[in-house]
Short mmCIF file of C-alpha atoms (C1' of nucleotides) in Angstrom, two decimals:
data_model
loop_
_atom_site.label_atom_id
_atom_site.label_comp_id
_atom_site.label_asym_id
_atom_site.label_seq_id
_atom_site.Cartn_x
_atom_site.Cartn_y
_atom_site.Cartn_z
CA MET A 1 47.26 -22.21 21.01
CA SER A 2 45.50 -24.97 19.14
CA ALA A 3 46.41 -27.81 21.51
CA SER A 4 45.06 -30.48 19.21
CA GLN A 5 46.03 -32.63 16.27
CA PHE A 6 42.68 -31.79 14.59
CA SER A 7 41.81 -28.86 12.42
CA THR A 8 39.64 -26.03 13.59
CA LYS A 9 36.75 -27.40 11.57
CA GLN A 10 37.04 -30.86 13.07
CA ARG A 11 37.35 -29.58 16.57
CA LEU A 12 34.28 -27.42 16.07
CA LEU A 13 32.25 -30.39 14.77
CA GLY A 14 33.29 -32.54 17.73
CA ALA A 15 32.59 -29.91 20.36
CA ALA A 16 29.26 -29.03 18.74
CA GLU A 17 28.21 -32.66 18.65
CA ALA A 18 28.94 -33.12 22.34
CA LEU A 19 27.24 -29.90 23.40
CA PHE A 20 24.22 -30.28 21.19
CA ALA A 21 23.75 -33.75 22.62
CA GLN A 22 23.92 -32.41 26.16
CA HIS A 23 22.06 -29.11 25.92
CA GLY A 24 20.15 -29.22 22.65
CA PHE A 25 20.46 -27.07 19.58
CA ALA A 26 18.90 -24.01 21.10
CA GLY A 27 20.47 -24.65 24.47
CA ALA A 28 24.04 -24.87 23.46
CA SER A 29 25.43 -21.50 22.45
CA LEU A 30 28.16 -20.81 19.92
CA ARG A 31 30.25 -19.32 22.70
CA GLN A 32 30.07 -22.64 24.63
CA VAL A 33 30.92 -24.54 21.48
CA THR A 34 33.87 -22.40 20.43
CA ALA A 35 35.24 -22.33 23.99
CA ALA A 36 35.07 -26.15 24.17
CA ALA A 37 36.79 -26.41 20.84
CA ASN A 38 39.52 -23.88 21.80
CA VAL A 39 38.58 -21.77 18.83
CA ASN A 40 37.60 -18.13 18.25
CA LEU A 41 33.92 -17.33 18.30
CA ALA A 42 33.99 -16.05 14.69
CA ALA A 43 35.38 -19.35 13.40
CA VAL A 44 31.88 -20.84 13.29
CA ASN A 45 30.56 -18.26 10.85
CA TYR A 46 33.84 -18.26 8.95
CA HIS A 47 33.91 -22.05 8.37
CA PHE A 48 30.20 -22.88 8.30
CA GLY A 49 28.37 -19.57 7.67
CA SER A 50 25.82 -19.89 10.46
CA LYS A 51 24.78 -21.95 13.45
CA ASP A 52 22.18 -23.80 11.38
CA ASN A 53 24.83 -24.75 8.85
CA LEU A 54 27.04 -26.05 11.65
CA ILE A 55 24.19 -28.22 12.87
CA GLU A 56 23.73 -29.64 9.43
CA ALA A 57 27.46 -30.29 9.07
CA VAL A 58 27.46 -32.20 12.33
CA PHE A 59 24.72 -34.43 10.97
CA ARG A 60 26.38 -34.85 7.61
CA ARG A 61 29.66 -36.00 9.06
CA ARG A 62 28.02 -39.10 10.55
CA LEU A 63 24.93 -39.66 8.46
CA ASP A 64 26.69 -39.86 5.08
CA ALA A 65 28.54 -42.97 6.30
CA LEU A 66 25.58 -44.39 8.21
CA ASN A 67 23.24 -44.19 5.23
CA ALA A 68 25.87 -45.67 2.90
CA ARG A 69 26.25 -48.65 5.20
CA ARG A 70 22.51 -49.06 5.59
CA HIS A 71 22.09 -48.95 1.81
CA ALA A 72 24.83 -51.56 1.30
CA ALA A 73 23.43 -53.84 4.00
CA LEU A 74 19.92 -53.62 2.50
CA ALA A 75 21.31 -54.42 -0.99
CA LYS A 76 22.93 -57.54 0.42
CA VAL A 77 19.62 -58.54 2.01
CA GLU A 78 17.78 -58.03 -1.23
CA SER A 79 20.22 -60.17 -3.17
CA LYS A 80 19.52 -63.05 -0.81
CA PRO A 81 16.52 -65.14 -1.90
CA GLY A 82 14.88 -66.10 1.43
CA ALA A 83 15.28 -62.76 3.16
CA THR A 84 13.00 -62.11 6.17
CA LEU A 85 11.72 -59.00 7.88
CA GLU A 86 14.30 -59.54 10.57
CA ASP A 87 17.09 -59.52 7.98
CA ALA A 88 15.89 -56.19 6.61
CA LEU A 89 15.52 -54.72 10.11
CA GLU A 90 19.06 -55.85 10.97
CA ALA A 91 20.33 -54.03 7.88
CA PHE A 92 18.65 -50.94 9.34
CA ILE A 93 19.64 -51.39 12.95
CA ARG A 94 23.16 -52.80 12.97
CA PRO A 95 24.91 -49.87 11.30
CA ALA A 96 23.18 -47.44 13.64
CA LEU A 97 24.09 -49.47 16.71
CA GLU A 98 27.68 -49.71 15.64
CA LEU A 99 27.68 -45.97 15.26
CA ALA A 100 26.12 -45.56 18.72
CA LEU A 101 28.87 -47.73 20.21
CA ASP A 102 31.67 -45.97 18.30
CA ARG A 103 34.18 -44.72 20.76
CA HIS A 104 34.83 -41.39 19.08
CA GLY A 105 31.71 -39.40 19.90
CA GLY A 106 29.25 -42.01 18.57
CA ALA A 107 27.18 -41.98 21.75
CA ALA A 108 26.95 -38.19 21.75
CA PHE A 109 25.87 -38.16 18.15
CA MET A 110 23.16 -40.74 18.83
CA ARG A 111 21.81 -38.70 21.71
CA MET A 112 21.82 -35.67 19.43
CA LEU A 113 19.90 -37.65 16.80
CA ALA A 114 17.38 -38.74 19.40
CA ARG A 115 16.86 -35.15 20.40
CA ALA A 116 16.35 -34.20 16.79
CA TYR A 117 13.64 -36.89 16.54
CA ALA A 118 11.93 -35.68 19.67
CA GLU A 119 12.04 -32.07 18.61
CA HIS A 120 10.04 -32.53 15.42
CA ASP A 121 11.70 -29.39 14.13
CA GLU A 122 10.41 -28.63 10.66
CA ARG A 123 13.72 -27.29 9.23
CA LEU A 124 15.65 -30.26 10.58
CA ARG A 125 13.09 -32.78 9.32
CA ARG A 126 13.28 -31.31 5.85
CA PHE A 127 17.05 -31.40 5.87
CA LEU A 128 17.10 -35.04 6.96
CA SER A 129 14.35 -36.00 4.54
CA ASP A 130 16.01 -34.26 1.61
CA ASN A 131 19.43 -35.73 2.18
CA TYR A 132 18.75 -39.16 3.58
CA GLY A 133 15.09 -39.84 2.75
CA HIS A 134 15.95 -41.94 -0.30
CA VAL A 135 17.54 -44.68 1.79
CA LEU A 136 14.54 -44.73 4.13
CA ARG A 137 12.34 -45.07 1.11
CA GLU A 138 14.32 -48.05 -0.05
CA PHE A 139 13.68 -49.68 3.29
CA ALA A 140 10.05 -48.78 3.12
CA VAL A 141 9.73 -50.56 -0.25
CA VAL A 142 11.30 -53.71 1.18
CA PHE A 143 9.21 -53.57 4.32
CA HIS A 144 6.08 -53.04 2.26
CA ARG A 145 6.86 -56.23 0.30
CA MET A 146 7.37 -58.16 3.51
CA LEU A 147 4.30 -56.76 5.23
CA PRO A 148 1.58 -56.88 2.56
CA HIS A 149 -1.13 -56.62 5.18
CA LEU A 150 -0.25 -53.01 5.88
CA VAL A 151 -1.47 -50.23 3.64
CA LYS A 152 1.25 -47.74 2.75
CA GLU A 153 0.06 -45.03 5.04
CA GLU A 154 -0.06 -47.27 8.06
CA LEU A 155 3.36 -48.68 7.27
CA TYR A 156 4.89 -45.22 7.03
CA TRP A 157 3.87 -43.97 10.41
CA ARG A 158 4.74 -47.29 12.01
CA LEU A 159 8.23 -46.99 10.49
CA ASP A 160 8.43 -43.45 11.77
CA ILE A 161 7.56 -44.50 15.27
CA VAL A 162 9.72 -47.60 15.21
CA ALA A 163 12.69 -45.64 13.86
CA GLY A 164 12.20 -43.03 16.59
CA ALA A 165 11.88 -45.59 19.40
CA LEU A 166 14.95 -47.39 18.12
CA THR A 167 16.94 -44.18 17.93
CA TYR A 168 15.92 -43.18 21.39
CA THR A 169 16.75 -46.64 22.77
CA MET A 170 20.10 -46.78 21.05
CA ALA A 171 20.97 -43.29 22.33
CA ASP A 172 20.39 -44.62 25.90
CA PHE A 173 22.27 -47.82 25.18
CA GLY A 174 25.26 -45.66 24.28
CA LEU A 175 25.14 -44.15 27.76
CA ILE A 176 24.98 -47.47 29.55
CA LYS A 177 28.13 -49.33 30.41
CA ARG A 178 28.27 -52.90 29.28
CA ARG A 179 27.67 -55.49 31.88
CA ALA A 180 30.90 -56.80 33.35
CA GLY A 181 32.10 -60.04 31.81
CA THR A 182 30.50 -59.38 28.48
CA SER A 183 32.78 -58.71 25.53
CA GLU A 184 32.07 -55.82 23.23
CA THR A 185 30.99 -57.95 20.27
CA ALA A 186 28.87 -60.22 22.39
CA HIS A 187 27.08 -57.23 23.85
CA ARG A 188 26.50 -55.79 20.42
CA GLU A 189 25.17 -59.04 18.97
CA TYR A 190 22.84 -59.43 21.93
CA THR A 191 21.59 -55.91 21.53
CA VAL A 192 21.01 -56.17 17.77
CA GLU A 193 19.03 -59.33 18.22
CA HIS A 194 16.99 -57.74 20.96
CA LEU A 195 16.22 -54.59 18.99
CA VAL A 196 15.36 -56.47 15.85
CA GLY A 197 12.82 -58.55 17.72
CA PHE A 198 11.46 -55.43 19.41
CA ALA A 199 10.96 -53.67 16.07
CA ALA A 200 9.65 -56.73 14.23
CA ALA A 201 6.92 -57.11 16.86
CA GLY A 202 5.92 -53.52 16.35
CA LEU A 203 5.72 -53.87 12.60
CA ARG A 204 4.05 -57.24 12.34
CA ALA A 205 1.10 -56.38 14.49
CA PRO A 206 -2.23 -56.60 12.58
CA MET B 1 -9.11 -8.23 26.24
CA SER B 2 -9.02 -11.71 27.73
CA ALA B 3 -11.06 -13.46 25.08
CA SER B 4 -11.23 -16.70 27.03
CA GLN B 5 -13.23 -18.45 29.64
CA PHE B 6 -10.05 -19.52 31.38
CA SER B 7 -8.01 -17.66 33.94
CA THR B 8 -4.66 -16.07 33.16
CA LYS B 9 -2.91 -18.91 34.98
CA GLN B 10 -4.72 -21.59 33.02
CA ARG B 11 -4.17 -19.86 29.68
CA LEU B 12 -0.49 -19.55 30.48
CA LEU B 13 -0.22 -23.23 31.34
CA GLY B 14 -2.00 -24.26 28.16
CA ALA B 15 0.05 -21.98 25.90
CA ALA B 16 3.30 -22.97 27.57
CA GLU B 17 2.48 -26.66 27.20
CA ALA B 18 1.84 -26.28 23.51
CA LEU B 19 4.87 -24.16 22.79
CA PHE B 20 7.24 -26.20 24.96
CA ALA B 21 6.07 -29.26 23.03
CA GLN B 22 6.73 -27.54 19.73
CA HIS B 23 9.95 -25.61 20.35
CA GLY B 24 11.39 -27.04 23.57
CA PHE B 25 11.99 -25.40 26.92
CA ALA B 26 14.89 -23.27 25.80
CA GLY B 27 13.43 -22.70 22.38
CA ALA B 28 10.04 -21.32 23.40
CA SER B 29 10.43 -17.82 24.89
CA LEU B 30 8.19 -16.23 27.54
CA ARG B 31 7.23 -13.61 24.96
CA GLN B 32 5.92 -16.33 22.65
CA VAL B 33 4.07 -17.96 25.48
CA THR B 34 2.46 -14.83 26.80
CA ALA B 35 1.51 -13.68 23.32
CA ALA B 36 -0.17 -17.06 22.62
CA ALA B 37 -1.99 -16.85 25.92
CA ASN B 38 -3.09 -13.27 25.28
CA VAL B 39 -1.44 -12.23 28.52
CA ASN B 40 1.07 -9.63 29.56
CA LEU B 41 4.69 -10.65 29.63
CA ALA B 42 5.10 -9.96 33.37
CA ALA B 43 2.22 -12.35 34.22
CA VAL B 44 4.55 -15.31 34.07
CA ASN B 45 6.78 -13.97 36.85
CA TYR B 46 3.79 -12.68 38.77
CA HIS B 47 1.94 -15.99 38.81
CA PHE B 48 4.83 -18.47 38.73
CA GLY B 49 7.91 -16.53 39.79
CA SER B 50 10.12 -17.72 36.98
CA LYS B 51 10.27 -19.65 33.72
CA ASP B 52 11.59 -22.74 35.52
CA ASN B 53 8.64 -22.62 37.93
CA LEU B 54 6.29 -22.33 34.97
CA ILE B 55 7.83 -25.43 33.45
CA GLU B 56 7.32 -27.34 36.71
CA ALA B 57 3.74 -26.15 36.99
CA VAL B 58 3.01 -27.43 33.46
CA PHE B 59 4.29 -30.83 34.49
CA ARG B 60 2.47 -30.82 37.80
CA ARG B 61 -0.90 -30.03 36.23
CA ARG B 62 -0.87 -33.36 34.34
CA LEU B 63 1.47 -35.60 36.34
CA ASP B 64 -0.36 -35.36 39.63
CA ALA B 65 -3.36 -37.01 38.10
CA LEU B 66 -1.36 -39.42 35.96
CA ASN B 67 0.66 -40.77 38.88
CA ALA B 68 -2.45 -41.08 41.02
CA ARG B 69 -4.09 -43.17 38.38
CA ARG B 70 -0.98 -45.32 37.88
CA HIS B 71 -0.71 -45.86 41.63
CA ALA B 72 -4.34 -46.88 41.86
CA ALA B 73 -4.11 -49.20 38.87
CA LEU B 74 -1.01 -50.85 40.30
CA ALA B 75 -2.73 -51.35 43.67
CA LYS B 76 -5.61 -53.09 41.89
CA VAL B 77 -3.13 -55.38 40.08
CA GLU B 78 -1.33 -56.20 43.36
CA SER B 79 -4.63 -57.14 45.02
CA LYS B 80 -5.26 -59.67 42.32
CA PRO B 81 -3.64 -63.04 43.03
CA GLY B 82 -2.55 -64.25 39.58
CA ALA B 83 -1.22 -60.91 38.27
CA THR B 84 1.17 -61.06 35.35
CA LEU B 85 3.89 -58.80 34.05
CA GLU B 86 1.49 -57.71 31.37
CA ASP B 87 -1.07 -56.65 34.02
CA ALA B 88 1.49 -54.51 35.72
CA LEU B 89 2.66 -52.98 32.47
CA GLU B 90 -0.92 -52.17 31.57
CA ALA B 91 -1.27 -50.35 34.91
CA PHE B 92 1.68 -48.25 33.84
CA ILE B 93 0.76 -47.74 30.22
CA ARG B 94 -2.98 -47.31 30.06
CA PRO B 95 -3.20 -44.11 32.17
CA ALA B 96 -0.45 -42.56 30.10
CA LEU B 97 -2.06 -43.49 26.79
CA GLU B 98 -5.37 -42.08 27.97
CA LEU B 99 -3.59 -38.90 28.78
CA ALA B 100 -1.88 -38.87 25.39
CA LEU B 101 -5.26 -39.25 23.70
CA ASP B 102 -6.95 -36.61 25.84
CA ARG B 103 -8.41 -34.01 23.60
CA HIS B 104 -7.45 -30.99 25.70
CA GLY B 105 -3.77 -30.71 25.10
CA GLY B 106 -2.90 -34.29 26.08
CA ALA B 107 -0.93 -34.85 22.90
CA ALA B 108 1.05 -31.69 23.37
CA PHE B 109 1.87 -32.65 26.95
CA MET B 110 3.05 -36.09 25.87
CA ARG B 111 5.34 -34.56 23.24
CA MET B 112 6.69 -32.25 25.91
CA LEU B 113 7.24 -35.16 28.23
CA ALA B 114 9.11 -37.02 25.45
CA ARG B 115 11.36 -34.03 24.92
CA ALA B 116 12.08 -33.92 28.65
CA TYR B 117 13.11 -37.54 28.46
CA ALA B 118 15.35 -36.92 25.47
CA GLU B 119 16.92 -33.87 27.02
CA HIS B 120 18.34 -35.63 30.06
CA ASP B 121 18.28 -32.26 31.81
CA GLU B 122 19.63 -32.63 35.33
CA ARG B 123 17.29 -30.11 36.96
CA LEU B 124 14.22 -31.58 35.27
CA ARG B 125 15.22 -35.14 36.17
CA ARG B 126 15.59 -34.21 39.80
CA PHE B 127 12.20 -32.49 39.83
CA LEU B 128 10.50 -35.50 38.26
CA SER B 129 12.31 -37.94 40.46
CA ASP B 130 11.54 -35.99 43.65
CA ASN B 131 7.89 -35.54 42.91
CA TYR B 132 6.91 -38.71 41.05
CA GLY B 133 9.77 -41.12 41.75
CA HIS B 134 7.90 -42.93 44.50
CA VAL B 135 5.32 -44.31 42.10
CA LEU B 136 8.01 -45.49 39.71
CA ARG B 137 9.70 -47.24 42.62
CA GLU B 138 6.43 -49.01 43.41
CA PHE B 139 6.38 -50.27 39.85
CA ALA B 140 10.01 -51.29 40.06
CA VAL B 141 9.29 -53.40 43.15
CA VAL B 142 6.49 -55.25 41.35
CA PHE B 143 8.53 -55.70 38.18
CA HIS B 144 11.44 -56.96 40.27
CA ARG B 145 9.16 -59.61 41.79
CA MET B 146 7.94 -60.64 38.41
CA LEU B 147 11.36 -60.65 36.80
CA PRO B 148 13.57 -62.39 39.37
CA HIS B 149 16.20 -63.21 36.76
CA LEU B 150 17.19 -59.50 36.51
CA VAL B 151 19.51 -57.95 39.03
CA LYS B 152 18.23 -54.66 40.33
CA GLU B 153 20.73 -52.51 38.37
CA GLU B 154 19.83 -54.19 35.08
CA LEU B 155 16.12 -53.88 35.84
CA TYR B 156 16.43 -50.15 36.54
CA TRP B 157 18.08 -49.13 33.32
CA ARG B 158 15.80 -51.40 31.32
CA LEU B 159 12.80 -49.65 32.96
CA ASP B 160 14.37 -46.33 32.17
CA ILE B 161 14.79 -47.22 28.52
CA VAL B 162 11.42 -48.88 28.22
CA ALA B 163 9.66 -45.92 29.87
CA GLY B 164 11.47 -43.54 27.53
CA ALA B 165 10.68 -45.57 24.43
CA LEU B 166 7.04 -45.81 25.52
CA THR B 167 6.81 -42.13 26.18
CA TYR B 168 8.33 -41.32 22.82
CA THR B 169 5.98 -43.71 21.09
CA MET B 170 2.92 -42.47 22.84
CA ALA B 171 3.87 -38.94 21.97
CA ASP B 172 3.87 -39.86 18.34
CA PHE B 173 0.65 -41.82 18.67
CA GLY B 174 -1.00 -38.66 19.89
CA LEU B 175 -0.02 -36.95 16.67
CA ILE B 176 -1.40 -39.68 14.41
CA LYS B 177 -4.96 -39.65 13.40
CA ARG B 178 -6.90 -42.75 14.14
CA ARG B 179 -7.46 -45.06 11.23
CA ALA B 180 -10.82 -44.48 9.61
CA GLY B 181 -13.48 -46.83 10.64
CA THR B 182 -11.97 -47.53 14.04
CA SER B 183 -13.70 -46.23 17.09
CA GLU B 184 -11.83 -44.31 19.75
CA THR B 185 -12.02 -47.04 22.37
CA ALA B 186 -11.16 -49.80 19.92
CA HIS B 187 -8.14 -47.84 18.82
CA ARG B 188 -7.04 -47.31 22.38
CA GLU B 189 -7.49 -50.95 23.38
CA TYR B 190 -5.54 -52.03 20.36
CA THR B 191 -2.72 -49.67 21.15
CA VAL B 192 -2.53 -50.63 24.84
CA GLU B 193 -2.25 -54.28 23.93
CA HIS B 194 0.36 -53.48 21.37
CA LEU B 195 2.48 -51.36 23.71
CA VAL B 196 2.22 -53.84 26.59
CA GLY B 197 3.57 -56.61 24.34
CA PHE B 198 6.28 -54.37 23.13
CA ALA B 199 7.45 -53.49 26.63
CA ALA B 200 7.09 -57.00 28.04
CA ALA B 201 9.39 -58.28 25.29
CA GLY B 202 11.99 -55.71 26.23
CA LEU B 203 11.86 -56.55 29.92
CA ARG B 204 11.65 -60.36 29.69
CA ALA B 205 14.76 -60.77 27.57
CA PRO B 206 17.51 -62.75 29.34
"C1'" DC C 1 61.00 -8.62 -2.38
"C1'" DC C 2 55.86 -8.05 -2.71
"C1'" DC C 3 51.40 -9.87 -3.19
"C1'" DC C 4 47.41 -12.53 -2.29
"C1'" DG C 5 44.35 -15.80 -0.45
"C1'" DT C 6 43.47 -18.26 3.91
"C1'" DA C 7 42.85 -18.16 8.69
"C1'" DT C 8 42.49 -16.28 13.24
"C1'" DC C 9 41.61 -12.69 16.43
"C1'" DA C 10 39.37 -9.03 19.64
"C1'" DA C 11 35.70 -6.09 19.42
"C1'" DA C 12 31.43 -4.54 18.40
"C1'" DC C 13 26.59 -5.06 16.44
"C1'" DA C 14 21.46 -5.34 16.82
"C1'" DA C 15 18.17 -8.43 18.47
"C1'" DA C 16 16.06 -11.38 21.81
"C1'" DC C 17 16.24 -13.24 26.27
"C1'" DG C 18 14.37 -13.67 31.49
"C1'" DT C 19 13.45 -10.64 34.99
"C1'" DT C 20 12.16 -6.34 37.60
"C1'" DT C 21 9.89 -2.06 38.34
"C1'" DG C 22 6.32 1.30 39.43
"C1'" DA C 23 2.11 2.87 38.12
"C1'" DA C 24 -2.78 1.98 36.94
"C1'" DG C 25 -7.10 -0.87 37.05
"C1'" DG C 26 -10.86 -3.21 39.32
"C1'" DA C 27 -13.26 -5.50 42.62
"C1'" DT C 28 -14.53 -6.12 47.53
"C1'" DA C 29 -14.89 -4.80 52.50
"C1'" DG C 30 -15.44 -1.43 56.03
"C1'" DC D 1 -16.54 7.32 49.80
"C1'" DT D 2 -12.16 5.49 51.16
"C1'" DA D 3 -8.93 1.85 51.81
"C1'" DT D 4 -7.02 -2.48 50.57
"C1'" DC D 5 -5.72 -6.33 47.99
"C1'" DC D 6 -5.02 -8.75 43.80
"C1'" DT D 7 -4.08 -8.36 39.08
"C1'" DT D 8 -2.55 -6.29 34.74
"C1'" DC D 9 0.14 -3.18 32.16
"C1'" DA D 10 4.01 -0.67 29.45
"C1'" DA D 11 8.58 0.14 29.97
"C1'" DA D 12 12.97 -0.69 31.18
"C1'" DC D 13 16.72 -3.57 33.34
"C1'" DG D 14 21.18 -6.11 32.48
"C1'" DT D 15 22.63 -10.48 29.88
"C1'" DT D 16 23.26 -13.35 26.39
"C1'" DT D 17 22.34 -14.55 21.82
"C1'" DG D 18 23.99 -15.17 16.57
"C1'" DT D 19 26.33 -12.52 13.42
"C1'" DT D 20 29.55 -8.99 11.30
"C1'" DT D 21 33.53 -6.19 11.04
"C1'" DG D 22 38.30 -4.78 10.27
"C1'" DA D 23 42.77 -5.60 11.67
"C1'" DT D 24 46.52 -8.92 12.05
"C1'" DA D 25 49.30 -12.91 11.16
"C1'" DC D 26 50.87 -16.67 8.23
"C1'" DG D 27 52.81 -18.74 3.88
"C1'" DG D 28 53.85 -20.15 -0.65
"C1'" DG D 29 54.12 -18.15 -6.00
"C1'" DG D 30 55.42 -14.63 -9.11
#
DNA sequence: CCCCGTATCAAACAAACGTTTGAAGGATAG
DNA sequence: CTATCCTTCAAACGTTTGTTTGATACGGGG
C-alpha cells in the first residue's frame, strides 16, 4: 500500500508542506502528516530523525533552488552597467513569485514561509539565517550601494520588513485565482512589476 | 501571592497576549500562560470557559477600541467633501499604528494579529468577520467609491492582501526601536505617511 | 543457501496538553 | 456567628503529542 509514484521521503515532504501551511508547525501533528502521506508514523523519525529535522528538510527542498536562482539573477544584474534598484528587486522577487505560482505545492510552501516569517521563531530564524543568509547579504550589499542615503542598520530592518511583506503578499497571491482572460505569464509579469514598485517605494523613502 | 495591581482576568489577558504573540495559539500552552500570569491553571477555564474563549477575549480587549476609532475616523473623512483615497487609508492605518506603538502590550498584540492573519484559521476568521467585519465593509464601500475602476471582487482581495501586509509590517514596526533623535510623534507621522503611500500604490494599480 | 543492511510496521513510551473536579479561602450580607 | 457567593487551589481526568522499540518483510552479494 504505497499508492504513489513517489518515495516515502518525498511523500512525507509533500504532505508536511501542505499541512504545515494549513495548520502551522505546532498545529500539524506527525500523525496527521503520516496519515496524509500514507506512511507509517515511525517513518518520520526513521527518515528525518525528528519533527524539527522534517521541518528543515521541507524548507531545504525549495529554498536551495530559490536561493540559487536569486543568486544567479543578482549576478546578472551586477554584470549590467546601468542597473537600477528595480532591477535588483526583480532579481529578488521574480524567483520567489515563480515558486509561489509553481503548480506542485508552490503555493503551500509560500504560505508556510509566510507563517515562518510571522512566527519569529528563534530556532527557525537561525536555521534560515545560517543556510540562506549569505544570499540575503549579497542583496543587502547591492541595495546599500543603490541607497546610499540609508545607514546600514536602517537598511537592514527595512529589508527585513519588505521581505516579510513581500512573502506574505506572495503567499496570498498563490491562493488567488488569476483573473479570467489573463494568461499565466501576463499575470506573472503584471504581478512582478507591481511588487517591485511596491518594494522600491518602501526602500527609497527618506 | 498575586504580586500585581491587576486582577486575575487582566493578568491572564496580558500574559496570553504576550505568549500567543511569541509562540502562537497552538504553541503557547495554558500552563505557560497561567505561570506567566502568576495564576492557577484552572483560572483560565473558570474566567473564560476555554482556551478558545481566552483567545477571543484577548482580541476583543483591543479590537473593540480599534474598530471604534477606525469607524469614527472614517466618518470624519466621509463628512469632508474633497476626501481622497489617502485620507480613507489614513483612517484605517493611523488607529492601528497607534495601537502598535502603545507601550502596554500593543506591539505584542500586533504581532499576535499578524500571526492570526498568516494562519488563515477558519474559526478565527469567522470570529473576526462576525465581530468586526462591519467596519471593514464600511471601508470597502468608501474604497469602492474612490476606486471605480476595480470590480468588487478584485477590490476585496486587494484589500485583504493590503490589510495583511499592513498588519504584518506594523507588527514589525512595533518591534523596531525608533531611530535616535526622532521624537515619538515625528516617528509616527513619518510611518503613517509611508504606509498610506505604500497601500495607495497597491490599491490604485490598474 | 545464508546473511546483512534497508525499510516498514504495530505497539508502546513518557511527557504535555486542555479540561474537570471537589475542597478550601475570603469577603460580604443578614 | 452563620450563610452565601465568588474565587483560588492542588490534583486528577482522558487525549494527544513526539519519540522509541522490537519484530517483520524485502532484496541483492558472498
